[in-house]
Amino acid sequence: MTAPNRPYETRTFPYGTAAIAEAARLIAMGEPVAVSTETVYGLAADATDSAAVARIYAAKGRPSFNPLIVHVPDLAAAERIAVFDESSRALAKAFWPGPLTLVLPLRPDAGIAALVTAGLDTIALRVPAHRAMRALLAATGKPLAAPSANASNRISPTRAEHVLASLDGRIALVVDDGPTKAGVESTIVKDGAILRPGPITASELRAVLPDGSRADSALPASETAQVTAPGQLASHYAPIKTVRLNARQAEPDEWLIGFGAIAGDDTLSSSGNLVEAAARLFDALHQADSSPKARIAVAPVPRSGVGVAINDRLARAAHRG
Ligand code: TXA
Ligand code: MG
């Protein structure tokens, strides 16, 4: 007897010809399959098949507004789906195949199911290096949408057993190729900024970005990650008004929260003391919200010591859904 929430007898095949053939057969039928990548196990489905993509969301119990990463075999395939500029092409050439995801403008005629991008006009693309995912891409001939193969809000799987721990009975097949190498999800980059920190570091990215690309790429990753990647939102600290960060002076309609040499209407710490600034942060945001100005601007705060936490909270405050 099959309980409604466990509609599958989940099978685990070791990586090999038979496993990939069976995985490709299931994917052609619209069934998602768990497969190893170099970062974490992914739950892969044909990204051009909206019913198949819907089954990913169903298996994971994932909110449908959280967009998925699409895996492709090479840069040429990626360029048929998204629009690359000079910087993104440089990153792709340097780090693909590998644990880098690029968020790029989606080509409307790419044939990608709208559910994959959750209605955004951008798409997250990556060319994986791992033999199992690469073999599956080759066998299906399809772009494969694949989030981490775990139930929503559970830890990402780095072994087949982890996949089974949350998805047993919810998917048809796991292609087991042992523990993953990187162990954390791919670095996500959009417009030269890191949306999610990962195996490829900020300094590695910077080393290949052409001169004159976004200065924001100098940001340590973790401070922007939870803000700009949909589905990683945590806006508990968001004021009602919009917040502009790293402001050196106020626009006419802005209440400027200063720091150090930047005075503003208020200051986190006129002496540039980070401990004092942390203690004052939420109070300053509350005061800014109730000020006569329509918007809030905040001076740059160094990302050292407790400044990392300050910048994290400021980034959340600046998020607008
Ligand atoms: O290493 C990885 O990237 C793994 C393996 C399986 O490839 N995949 C993975 O996918 O971590 P997932 O779905 O767990 O994470 C997708 C992340 C989410 O944080 C989502 O918000 C972000 O990518 N994302 C997807 N499309 C986006 C877009 N258009 N703009 C911004 N962020 C996007
Ligand atoms: Mg995940």
Short mmCIF file of C-alpha atoms and ligand atoms in Angstrom, two decimals:
data_model
loop_
_atom_site.label_atom_id
_atom_site.label_comp_id
_atom_site.label_asym_id
_atom_site.label_seq_id
_atom_site.Cartn_x
_atom_site.Cartn_y
_atom_site.Cartn_z
CA MET A 1 0.00 0.00 0.00
CA THR A 2 1.25 3.44 -0.89
CA ALA A 3 0.59 6.36 1.39
CA PRO A 4 -0.39 9.51 -0.54
CA ASN A 5 2.74 11.36 0.58
CA ARG A 6 5.01 8.43 -0.35
CA PRO A 7 3.93 7.69 -3.90
CA TYR A 8 7.22 6.09 -4.98
CA GLU A 9 9.32 3.07 -4.21
CA THR A 10 12.58 5.00 -4.36
CA ARG A 11 15.39 3.01 -5.98
CA THR A 12 19.11 3.75 -5.59
CA PHE A 13 21.41 2.79 -8.48
CA PRO A 14 25.19 3.16 -8.30
CA TYR A 15 26.52 5.49 -11.00
CA GLY A 16 27.05 3.69 -14.31
CA THR A 17 25.53 3.07 -17.73
CA ALA A 18 22.42 1.39 -16.34
CA ALA A 19 21.80 4.13 -13.79
CA ILE A 20 22.11 6.92 -16.34
CA ALA A 21 19.92 5.10 -18.87
CA GLU A 22 17.20 4.59 -16.25
CA ALA A 23 17.53 8.19 -15.03
CA ALA A 24 17.23 9.51 -18.60
CA ARG A 25 14.18 7.32 -19.19
CA LEU A 26 12.48 8.68 -16.08
CA ILE A 27 13.35 12.26 -16.99
CA ALA A 28 11.90 11.79 -20.47
CA MET A 29 8.70 10.65 -18.71
CA GLY A 30 8.65 13.82 -16.65
CA GLU A 31 9.95 12.28 -13.41
CA PRO A 32 12.60 14.07 -11.33
CA VAL A 33 15.70 12.04 -10.46
CA ALA A 34 18.32 12.66 -7.75
CA VAL A 35 21.87 12.73 -9.08
CA SER A 36 25.26 13.66 -7.73
CA THR A 37 27.04 16.83 -8.75
CA GLU A 38 30.39 18.15 -7.53
CA THR A 39 28.63 20.34 -4.94
CA VAL A 40 25.56 18.58 -3.56
CA TYR A 41 23.09 16.04 -4.94
CA GLY A 42 20.56 17.67 -7.24
CA LEU A 43 16.95 16.74 -7.99
CA ALA A 44 16.94 16.95 -11.78
CA ALA A 45 14.08 17.31 -14.22
CA ASP A 46 13.63 18.52 -17.80
CA ALA A 47 13.61 22.32 -17.52
CA THR A 48 11.48 22.63 -20.65
CA ASP A 49 8.67 20.47 -19.21
CA SER A 50 6.49 22.41 -16.79
CA ALA A 51 4.81 19.29 -15.36
CA ALA A 52 8.19 17.75 -14.64
CA VAL A 53 9.39 20.93 -12.94
CA ALA A 54 6.19 20.99 -10.91
CA ARG A 55 7.09 17.52 -9.66
CA ILE A 56 10.41 18.86 -8.34
CA TYR A 57 8.55 21.44 -6.29
CA ALA A 58 6.07 18.81 -5.14
CA ALA A 59 8.77 16.35 -4.06
CA LYS A 60 10.69 19.02 -2.17
CA GLY A 61 7.64 20.72 -0.77
CA ARG A 62 9.27 23.91 -1.98
CA PRO A 63 7.45 27.23 -2.26
CA SER A 64 6.89 27.88 -5.93
CA PHE A 65 8.36 31.38 -5.79
CA ASN A 66 11.85 30.00 -5.22
CA PRO A 67 13.51 29.68 -8.65
CA LEU A 68 15.69 26.72 -9.65
CA ILE A 69 19.20 26.41 -11.11
CA VAL A 70 19.31 25.02 -14.65
CA HIS A 71 22.23 22.75 -15.58
CA VAL A 72 23.57 22.66 -19.14
CA PRO A 73 26.47 20.79 -20.74
CA ASP A 74 28.51 23.76 -21.94
CA LEU A 75 28.72 27.50 -22.55
CA ALA A 76 27.15 27.20 -26.01
CA ALA A 77 24.05 25.59 -24.52
CA ALA A 78 23.95 28.28 -21.83
CA GLU A 79 24.14 31.05 -24.44
CA ARG A 80 21.05 29.63 -26.14
CA ILE A 81 19.13 30.12 -22.90
CA ALA A 82 20.52 33.37 -21.47
CA VAL A 83 22.22 36.57 -22.56
CA PHE A 84 25.89 36.83 -21.61
CA ASP A 85 27.92 40.00 -21.37
CA GLU A 86 31.70 40.26 -21.34
CA SER A 87 32.01 39.67 -17.58
CA SER A 88 29.70 36.68 -17.40
CA ARG A 89 31.43 35.10 -20.38
CA ALA A 90 34.80 35.59 -18.69
CA LEU A 91 33.51 33.90 -15.53
CA ALA A 92 31.97 31.05 -17.49
CA LYS A 93 35.19 30.45 -19.41
CA ALA A 94 37.25 30.49 -16.23
CA PHE A 95 35.04 28.36 -13.98
CA TRP A 96 32.85 26.14 -16.17
CA PRO A 97 32.51 23.28 -15.87
CA GLY A 98 32.47 23.80 -12.12
CA PRO A 99 30.64 25.06 -9.05
CA LEU A 100 29.66 28.48 -10.35
CA THR A 101 26.08 29.55 -11.08
CA LEU A 102 25.47 32.67 -13.15
CA VAL A 103 22.19 34.58 -12.94
CA LEU A 104 21.60 36.11 -16.37
CA PRO A 105 18.82 37.65 -18.47
CA LEU A 106 16.61 34.84 -19.77
CA ARG A 107 15.99 34.59 -23.51
CA PRO A 108 12.18 34.61 -23.74
CA ASP A 109 12.28 32.07 -26.59
CA ALA A 110 14.55 29.62 -24.75
CA GLY A 111 11.71 27.20 -24.06
CA ILE A 112 12.35 27.12 -20.32
CA ALA A 113 9.23 26.38 -18.25
CA ALA A 114 8.10 29.55 -16.46
CA LEU A 115 7.96 27.61 -13.20
CA VAL A 116 11.76 27.22 -13.32
CA THR A 117 12.38 30.94 -13.00
CA ALA A 118 9.33 31.54 -10.84
CA GLY A 119 8.33 34.34 -13.17
CA LEU A 120 11.65 36.23 -13.05
CA ASP A 121 13.17 37.55 -16.26
CA THR A 122 16.53 36.14 -15.19
CA ILE A 123 17.71 32.54 -14.99
CA ALA A 124 20.35 30.80 -12.86
CA LEU A 125 22.60 28.62 -15.06
CA ARG A 126 25.50 26.33 -14.37
CA VAL A 127 27.70 23.86 -16.22
CA PRO A 128 28.51 21.07 -13.75
CA ALA A 129 31.82 19.23 -13.73
CA HIS A 130 30.61 16.00 -12.17
CA ARG A 131 30.50 12.84 -14.32
CA ALA A 132 27.03 11.73 -13.19
CA MET A 133 25.26 15.01 -13.90
CA ARG A 134 27.24 15.44 -17.12
CA ALA A 135 26.26 11.94 -18.27
CA LEU A 136 22.62 12.69 -17.50
CA LEU A 137 22.77 15.95 -19.48
CA ALA A 138 24.25 14.06 -22.43
CA ALA A 139 21.74 11.20 -22.21
CA THR A 140 18.67 13.44 -21.98
CA GLY A 141 19.80 16.20 -24.35
CA LYS A 142 17.77 18.59 -22.18
CA PRO A 143 18.61 21.49 -19.88
CA LEU A 144 18.05 20.08 -16.40
CA ALA A 145 16.53 22.10 -13.60
CA ALA A 146 18.02 20.80 -10.36
CA PRO A 147 17.76 22.25 -6.91
CA SER A 148 19.50 20.46 -4.08
CA ALA A 149 17.87 17.06 -3.57
CA ASN A 150 16.44 17.68 -0.13
CA ALA A 151 13.03 18.54 1.19
CA SER A 152 12.51 22.28 1.55
CA ASN A 153 14.22 23.75 4.64
CA ARG A 154 16.37 20.66 5.11
CA ILE A 155 20.14 20.52 4.82
CA SER A 156 21.55 19.95 1.35
CA PRO A 157 22.57 16.35 0.62
CA THR A 158 26.18 15.39 -0.03
CA ARG A 159 25.50 11.62 -0.04
CA ALA A 160 22.77 9.41 -1.47
CA GLU A 161 21.76 8.52 2.11
CA HIS A 162 21.10 12.20 2.79
CA VAL A 163 18.79 12.32 -0.22
CA LEU A 164 16.87 9.30 1.04
CA ALA A 165 16.64 10.77 4.52
CA SER A 166 14.26 13.45 3.29
CA LEU A 167 13.03 12.26 -0.13
CA ASP A 168 12.63 8.48 0.26
CA GLY A 169 9.21 7.58 -1.14
CA ARG A 170 8.91 10.98 -2.83
CA ILE A 171 11.11 10.36 -5.89
CA ALA A 172 11.67 7.40 -8.22
CA LEU A 173 15.47 7.15 -8.36
CA VAL A 174 18.74 8.23 -6.78
CA VAL A 175 21.92 7.93 -8.85
CA ASP A 176 24.52 7.27 -6.16
CA ASP A 177 28.07 8.33 -6.98
CA GLY A 178 29.41 8.55 -3.45
CA PRO A 179 30.03 11.66 -1.38
CA THR A 180 30.26 14.97 -3.25
CA LYS A 181 33.56 16.80 -3.45
CA ALA A 182 32.77 20.43 -2.71
CA GLY A 183 30.09 19.78 -0.11
CA VAL A 184 28.50 23.20 -0.40
CA GLU A 185 26.28 24.58 -3.13
CA SER A 186 27.69 26.50 -6.06
CA THR A 187 28.69 30.11 -5.78
CA ILE A 188 25.90 32.21 -7.32
CA VAL A 189 26.92 35.37 -9.16
CA LYS A 190 24.74 38.05 -10.70
CA ASP A 191 26.10 41.24 -12.28
CA GLY A 192 29.52 40.63 -10.76
CA ALA A 193 28.07 40.33 -7.23
CA ILE A 194 27.91 37.12 -5.20
CA LEU A 195 24.33 36.15 -4.29
CA ARG A 196 25.36 33.00 -2.50
CA PRO A 197 28.86 32.16 -1.27
CA GLY A 198 30.19 28.83 -2.41
CA PRO A 199 33.26 26.87 -3.45
CA ILE A 200 34.50 29.60 -5.78
CA THR A 201 35.59 32.54 -3.67
CA ALA A 202 35.24 36.25 -4.20
CA SER A 203 38.95 36.68 -4.82
CA GLU A 204 38.96 33.88 -7.38
CA LEU A 205 36.08 35.58 -9.17
CA ARG A 206 37.70 38.98 -9.02
CA ALA A 207 40.89 37.62 -10.55
CA VAL A 208 39.13 36.90 -13.83
CA LEU A 209 36.58 39.72 -14.02
CA PRO A 210 37.47 42.31 -16.65
CA ASP A 211 38.61 45.73 -15.40
CA GLY A 212 35.80 48.16 -14.75
CA SER A 213 33.18 45.57 -13.85
CA ARG A 214 31.04 46.10 -10.77
CA ALA A 215 32.92 47.31 -7.71
CA ASP A 216 30.32 45.48 -5.65
CA SER A 217 32.02 42.24 -6.56
CA ALA A 218 34.50 43.19 -3.87
CA LEU A 219 31.81 42.52 -1.26
CA PRO A 220 32.38 39.46 0.88
CA ALA A 221 29.74 37.04 -0.25
CA SER A 222 27.82 36.17 2.88
CA GLU A 223 26.57 39.69 3.38
CA THR A 224 24.63 39.86 0.17
CA ALA A 225 23.67 36.24 -0.17
CA GLN A 226 20.46 36.15 1.78
CA VAL A 227 19.15 39.32 0.32
CA THR A 228 19.22 39.01 -3.42
CA ALA A 229 18.71 35.31 -3.98
CA PRO A 230 14.95 34.75 -3.90
CA GLY A 231 13.97 32.09 -1.42
CA GLN A 232 16.82 32.96 0.88
CA LEU A 233 15.03 35.97 2.20
CA ALA A 234 15.03 36.99 5.80
CA SER A 235 13.63 40.46 6.12
CA HIS A 236 12.87 40.46 9.83
CA TYR A 237 14.78 43.64 10.25
CA ALA A 238 13.36 45.51 7.28
CA PRO A 239 12.08 49.01 7.95
CA ILE A 240 8.92 50.19 6.22
CA LYS A 241 10.86 52.64 4.06
CA THR A 242 13.33 51.70 1.37
CA VAL A 243 16.95 51.62 2.45
CA ARG A 244 19.94 52.56 0.28
CA LEU A 245 23.26 51.21 1.50
CA ASN A 246 26.82 52.53 1.17
CA ALA A 247 25.58 56.10 0.77
CA ARG A 248 28.18 58.87 0.99
CA GLN A 249 25.57 61.62 1.02
CA ALA A 250 21.79 61.88 1.27
CA GLU A 251 19.46 62.52 -1.64
CA PRO A 252 16.93 65.27 -0.80
CA ASP A 253 14.27 62.76 0.31
CA GLU A 254 16.62 60.54 2.32
CA TRP A 255 17.37 60.31 6.03
CA LEU A 256 21.07 59.51 6.18
CA ILE A 257 22.40 57.29 8.94
CA GLY A 258 26.06 58.16 9.15
CA PHE A 259 29.15 56.37 10.35
CA GLY A 260 32.57 57.80 11.14
CA ALA A 261 33.46 60.73 8.88
CA ILE A 262 30.07 60.61 7.14
CA ALA A 263 27.89 62.60 9.55
CA GLY A 264 24.30 62.25 8.28
CA ASP A 265 21.08 63.09 10.12
CA ASP A 266 22.02 60.54 12.74
CA THR A 267 25.12 58.42 13.23
CA LEU A 268 25.84 54.84 14.22
CA SER A 269 29.14 56.04 15.70
CA SER A 270 30.78 59.36 15.00
CA SER A 271 34.12 57.96 16.12
CA GLY A 272 33.77 54.98 13.77
CA ASN A 273 33.51 52.47 16.62
CA LEU A 274 31.91 49.26 15.34
CA VAL A 275 30.81 47.97 18.74
CA GLU A 276 28.96 51.20 19.36
CA ALA A 277 27.51 51.08 15.85
CA ALA A 278 26.15 47.57 16.40
CA ALA A 279 24.51 48.61 19.63
CA ARG A 280 22.85 51.56 17.90
CA LEU A 281 21.83 49.94 14.64
CA PHE A 282 18.18 49.01 15.22
CA ASP A 283 17.46 52.14 17.13
CA ALA A 284 18.87 54.18 14.25
CA LEU A 285 16.69 52.31 11.75
CA HIS A 286 13.58 52.87 13.89
CA GLN A 287 14.32 56.58 14.13
CA ALA A 288 14.90 56.77 10.39
CA ASP A 289 11.55 55.08 9.76
CA SER A 290 9.73 57.68 11.84
CA SER A 291 11.68 60.63 10.43
CA PRO A 292 10.03 63.12 8.02
CA LYS A 293 12.11 61.81 5.06
CA ALA A 294 10.61 59.31 2.60
CA ARG A 295 13.62 57.03 2.28
CA ILE A 296 16.61 55.86 4.30
CA ALA A 297 20.28 55.89 3.34
CA VAL A 298 23.09 54.39 5.37
CA ALA A 299 26.78 55.23 5.19
CA PRO A 300 29.30 52.45 4.49
CA VAL A 301 30.29 50.39 7.53
CA PRO A 302 33.56 48.42 7.39
CA ARG A 303 33.14 44.66 7.08
CA SER A 304 35.50 43.70 9.83
CA GLY A 305 34.80 42.36 13.29
CA VAL A 306 31.18 43.01 14.24
CA GLY A 307 30.92 45.07 11.06
CA VAL A 308 30.15 41.81 9.25
CA ALA A 309 27.03 41.36 11.38
CA ILE A 310 26.09 45.01 10.91
CA ASN A 311 26.34 44.71 7.16
CA ASP A 312 24.29 41.51 7.21
CA ARG A 313 21.46 43.20 9.10
CA LEU A 314 21.69 46.29 6.88
CA ALA A 315 21.48 44.13 3.78
CA ARG A 316 18.33 42.48 5.13
CA ALA A 317 16.93 45.88 5.96
CA ALA A 318 17.55 47.03 2.42
CA HIS A 319 15.79 44.05 0.88
CA ARG A 320 12.56 44.69 -0.92
CA GLY A 321 10.48 41.70 -2.04
O1 TXA B 1 25.45 23.56 -6.23
C1 TXA B 1 24.30 23.89 -6.55
O2 TXA B 1 24.05 24.99 -7.02
C2 TXA B 1 23.20 22.84 -6.37
C3 TXA B 1 23.49 21.70 -7.32
C4 TXA B 1 22.41 20.68 -7.32
O3 TXA B 1 23.73 22.21 -8.61
N1 TXA B 1 21.90 23.41 -6.64
C5 TXA B 1 21.30 24.26 -5.77
O4 TXA B 1 20.06 24.66 -6.16
O5 TXA B 1 21.82 24.65 -4.75
P1 TXA B 1 18.99 25.31 -5.16
O6 TXA B 1 17.69 25.32 -5.91
O7 TXA B 1 19.02 24.64 -3.83
O8 TXA B 1 19.46 26.78 -5.01
C6 TXA B 1 19.06 27.69 -6.00
C7 TXA B 1 19.41 29.06 -5.57
C8 TXA B 1 18.35 29.63 -4.67
O9 TXA B 1 18.93 30.33 -3.61
C9 TXA B 1 17.63 30.57 -5.61
O10 TXA B 1 17.07 31.60 -4.90
C10 TXA B 1 18.75 31.02 -6.51
O11 TXA B 1 19.51 29.87 -6.72
N2 TXA B 1 18.26 31.47 -7.82
C11 TXA B 1 17.72 30.73 -8.81
N3 TXA B 1 17.32 31.50 -9.83
C12 TXA B 1 17.63 32.76 -9.50
C13 TXA B 1 17.46 34.03 -10.14
N4 TXA B 1 16.89 34.15 -11.34
N5 TXA B 1 17.90 35.12 -9.49
C14 TXA B 1 18.49 35.02 -8.28
N6 TXA B 1 18.67 33.85 -7.63
C15 TXA B 1 18.23 32.75 -8.22
MG MG B 2 19.00 24.10 -1.58
#
